[in-house]
Short mmCIF file of C-alpha atoms in Angstrom, two decimals:
data_model
loop_
_atom_site.label_atom_id
_atom_site.label_comp_id
_atom_site.label_asym_id
_atom_site.label_seq_id
_atom_site.Cartn_x
_atom_site.Cartn_y
_atom_site.Cartn_z
CA THR A 1 78.96 75.97 81.29
CA LYS A 2 75.32 76.62 82.10
CA ASP A 3 74.55 77.73 78.53
CA GLY A 4 75.91 74.51 77.09
CA LEU A 5 78.03 76.30 74.49
CA THR A 6 81.48 75.89 75.99
CA THR A 7 82.96 72.44 76.53
CA GLU A 8 86.40 70.98 77.26
CA GLY A 9 88.14 69.14 74.45
CA ALA A 10 89.41 69.76 70.98
CA ARG A 11 88.41 73.04 69.37
CA LYS A 12 85.37 72.66 67.12
CA SER A 13 85.17 76.22 65.85
CA VAL A 14 85.84 79.84 66.70
CA GLY A 15 83.49 82.62 65.66
CA VAL A 16 85.02 86.03 65.04
CA ILE A 17 83.49 89.44 64.35
CA VAL A 18 85.35 92.54 63.20
CA LYS A 19 84.06 96.13 63.22
CA ASN A 20 84.40 98.07 59.95
CA THR A 21 81.41 100.32 59.30
CA ALA A 22 82.53 101.23 55.77
CA LEU A 23 83.01 97.63 54.64
CA HIS A 24 80.07 96.01 56.49
CA ALA A 25 77.37 98.70 56.59
CA GLU A 26 74.60 96.20 55.77
CA THR A 27 75.34 94.22 58.96
CA GLY A 28 75.57 96.98 61.53
CA GLY A 29 79.24 97.58 60.70
CA TRP A 30 80.28 94.05 61.62
CA GLY A 31 81.97 91.38 59.49
CA PHE A 32 81.67 87.72 60.51
CA ALA A 33 84.03 84.75 60.13
CA GLN A 34 84.28 81.21 61.44
CA PHE A 35 87.38 79.10 61.85
CA VAL A 36 86.77 75.34 62.07
CA GLY A 37 89.05 73.23 64.26
CA ASP A 38 92.61 74.56 64.36
CA THR A 39 92.59 76.00 60.85
CA ARG A 40 93.79 79.55 60.19
CA THR A 41 91.60 79.87 57.09
CA ALA A 42 88.15 81.36 57.57
CA ALA A 43 85.25 79.20 56.43
CA GLY A 44 82.52 80.81 54.35
CA VAL A 45 79.71 82.25 56.47
CA ASN A 46 76.36 83.81 55.70
CA ALA A 47 76.81 87.29 57.20
CA SER A 48 73.08 88.02 56.93
CA ALA A 49 72.27 84.93 59.00
CA CYS A 50 74.93 85.83 61.58
CA PHE A 51 73.65 89.38 61.82
CA GLY A 52 70.08 88.15 62.12
CA CYS A 53 71.01 86.51 65.42
CA HIS A 54 73.11 89.46 66.59
CA GLN A 55 70.27 91.96 65.98
CA ARG A 56 68.77 91.15 69.37
CA THR A 57 71.91 92.68 70.97
CA GLU A 58 71.64 96.08 69.32
CA GLU A 59 71.89 97.85 72.70
CA THR A 60 75.45 96.45 73.07
CA ASP A 61 76.51 97.24 69.47
CA PHE A 62 75.43 93.75 68.32
CA VAL A 63 77.97 91.97 70.57
CA PHE A 64 77.00 89.09 72.88
CA THR A 65 80.00 89.11 75.20
CA GLU A 66 81.22 91.81 77.57
CA TRP A 67 84.46 92.58 79.37
CA ARG A 68 84.79 91.03 82.81
CA GLN A 69 84.63 93.49 85.67
#
């Protein structure tokens, strides 16, 4: 793709966010996880670092992607 983030081939990792304002109040209500390769076990992530990047998308509730029209 033009952003260089998506490539064909084996999965390297999948980033996941989940909304739970009670559990994740310090990160805008979002919890963060990463799954490396084809594992079903979340790897440890630094939620503060993840949220630091997501803060620039506050106008879309801290989410980078949007539904296709």
